[in-house]
Amino acid sequence: MRGFFRLFRFYTSYVIFSITGLTITVVGSSLLFYYLMFSFSFDSFHPNANKIVRVVNDIQFSDRPIYSTAQTPIPLGPAIKEILPVVSSSVTVIKPNEGSILMKSPMVVTREQEFVFANPSFFKVFSWKVLHGTPDDLNKPFTMVITDNAAIKYFGKKDVVGQVLTISDSVDFQIVAIVKPMQINSHFSAEFVASSKNIGTIGLKSDWGGTNAYTYLKLTEQVNLDDFESSINKAVESVRPTKAPDIYSYRAQWLRDIYLHSQLNDEWKRNADYPGLIILLGLAITIFLLGIFNYSHLTASNISRRIQKTGIMRCLGASKSRLTQNLIGEALMKGLVTFICSLLIVIPFSHQLDVFTRQGLLSDSVDISFLIVIAITSFIAVLLGNIYPSIIISRTQIYKAIKGRFTDTKTSTVKQWITTSQFSLSTIICICTLVIIKQLNFINNQKPGIDLHNKISIPMHADESIIDRSGSFINELSSISFVSSISISSGTPGRDLRTNPVQVSEMLSENDAWHDMRSLAVNESFLPAYNLELIAGRNFNKSKDDSQNVYIVNRAFLNYFQWDEPEIALKYKINWRGFLKGPIVGVVEDFHYFGLKNAIQPTVIAYHPNWFEYITVSFNQGINHLAAINEIKHTWNEVIVDRPFEYYFVENDYMSQYQSDFEVFNKAKLFCIVAILMAGFGMLSYTIHEIISRKKEIAIRKIVGAEFIHVFFAFSKRILFSFALSLLAIIPLSIYISNFWLASFFYRVIVGPTVFISAIAGMAFIALAIIAIQVVTTFKINPATILAEE
């Protein structure tokens, strides 16, 4: 400790710079490491998580692409448990098709998204903390388990066992237990869990014909998934009724793999962007290494300033190991100070830092595990950063140390390649960040072929009470001055585009091939409201009796059938779902319903009011959105008095599919700046280090008449050569990482040479500027002064 304070007294600027750099490194890399630890820990907290699998479903219609879904038939879990001894428990969880349930108590009436039906095993297989009551009572009909948050919301207190909640206006469920909410690092969540014996209240049956359930199995031991999947399919084949569809095949996923690797249809919620997480992992390691390299340079430069004192200590009997121990002692003290400084940043600003994680990890308080990550990162950084300075001390001979000379060719080469590695890593980060910027600019600037601006959508949730009064509500809205149009549809861009079987031919017959097509039901206002471009035929028209079955298709539909001209489609008819037959009356230009991550699919647009789920209201330009929504809400409450008003902005909802990509961009952008600063500090340390050891050379060169440019070239040529050589690794690595991330986009930018040239030239300019400034500073000193010091 005395050595550290002595160091601070005589080399204050060095200590401040090194602690500052280490603190930035520790806080930045620790945030990333902690965020990644959280992301990779999903579902690992459940007991026996390594023995729990989820069964998923591949649906194969004849001559159609496989439709992979996370949902399975409701009887699947119990059937497998009865047949396979390796299965000790099965969990069946059913989410309502309409996405939410109307919930009532004496205090509150609202819709809930976090509502499911499940069997009691849901609370045995998974880690729920029970506060009151007994979840086993869920095996009784008309019972429910809720979280303590839900209890407070609906009753104003936590212990409400025995109280009643009403769903769908008239069905009462008795609360039998109160539990804590599921941990946030879980791929599923639920606030209300009703008995699976009552799925009939939402119109479902426990049969093999539909796919409405999430099925989890707890195993007695770990198994080979391929063999287990084969056993599942054989078991199902033996119990499936002969009339049930044989188009299903089943796969198994380990519980801990779901959040990271599963992107199936009908997932509980949006899972992780795995390529983005890998990029952030690489970024965290890079920032950590840059900080270590920077600290190593600063420490080596400091040693160069006190090398003569080190030589004298060696003459007085101090061993190399003793000097190295002193260096490590100073390092540990710097690690402790770095840890304290990091805490001074993290603890007061935990809420602000949580904006970075976007997971609520630090919103209330700093978790002890995060403090452990900071501590480990702090001490590993200083210890690794002292390896190179320790090598310098161990290789320096006594007589050279007394003369102030401490480097040889090998240590100089190590120093040079450390600096080159800093700049190489920073260049890779810059290139990847520029690629992300370019792709996200492409997303923002690419016209989706559909107008999303100034629109809110009001879901009807398949609620007959809302649907019956929707006509009156729409009539009232039509009289409001700021409303430019009102459309109704089965989905809005980015959500609820169903897949249905269709036959397409000029005459239609039973022998026509079936094709899986995306399907959207709309009214006649949808196309003009969303500004979809008709390229052939006409829009729906009530006056032409389009309440009958008529269809509009998109250009991708034409390409699917290899029709060259849009007018060809108008000669054909469609048999939709086997019983709704009618002509194609129009063709629209392609539009990105699901964004740029997905290819545009052949789509059938139908006029089927029974499918309408959303009312979309378009505003005039320049209208105050808050005032407009308040007036629409007032109209809703007058017409549909017993249902809560819900809405979302269509454009915001559409762009939410890119949320994880923008999060990767925000993190990469921030740490790209940090990486450049660290590389700059590293180059500064390297240059100072070099100049201190070669001041005599500079003085002699100046005396013999060397110009500044010659001295500058002498100092920069080695580092530039190393940097140029490192491009052999920089360019392939950058291309690989960029393509790894871009692979999640069906429509993506082409990464041209401009990105690489910009990043490489920018980093080279920074390096040359730092070298030039230091050489100029030394070049101005009188050579006689330098030689006198030597």
XYZ file of C-alpha atoms in Angstrom, residues 50 206 223 228 264 267 314 331-332 344-345 388 403 437 503 583 652 666 732 756 788:
21
model
C -31.123 -29.847 -17.846
C -58.862 -31.313 -25.744
C -31.382 -38.310 -23.249
C -36.138 -39.227 -27.848
C -40.587 -20.839 -34.340
C -43.505 -18.609 -29.532
C 18.978 -4.133 -8.176
C -1.364 -3.542 -9.520
C -3.593 -5.048 -6.853
C -18.959 5.123 -7.559
C -20.208 5.155 -11.149
C 4.231 -7.121 -20.261
C 21.864 4.132 -17.847
C -25.452 1.661 -39.307
C -56.538 -24.061 -54.554
C -62.620 -14.972 -58.381
C -44.255 1.608 -33.628
C -26.778 1.365 -29.653
C -11.767 -11.458 -43.292
C -13.549 -0.963 -45.011
C 22.871 16.392 -21.292
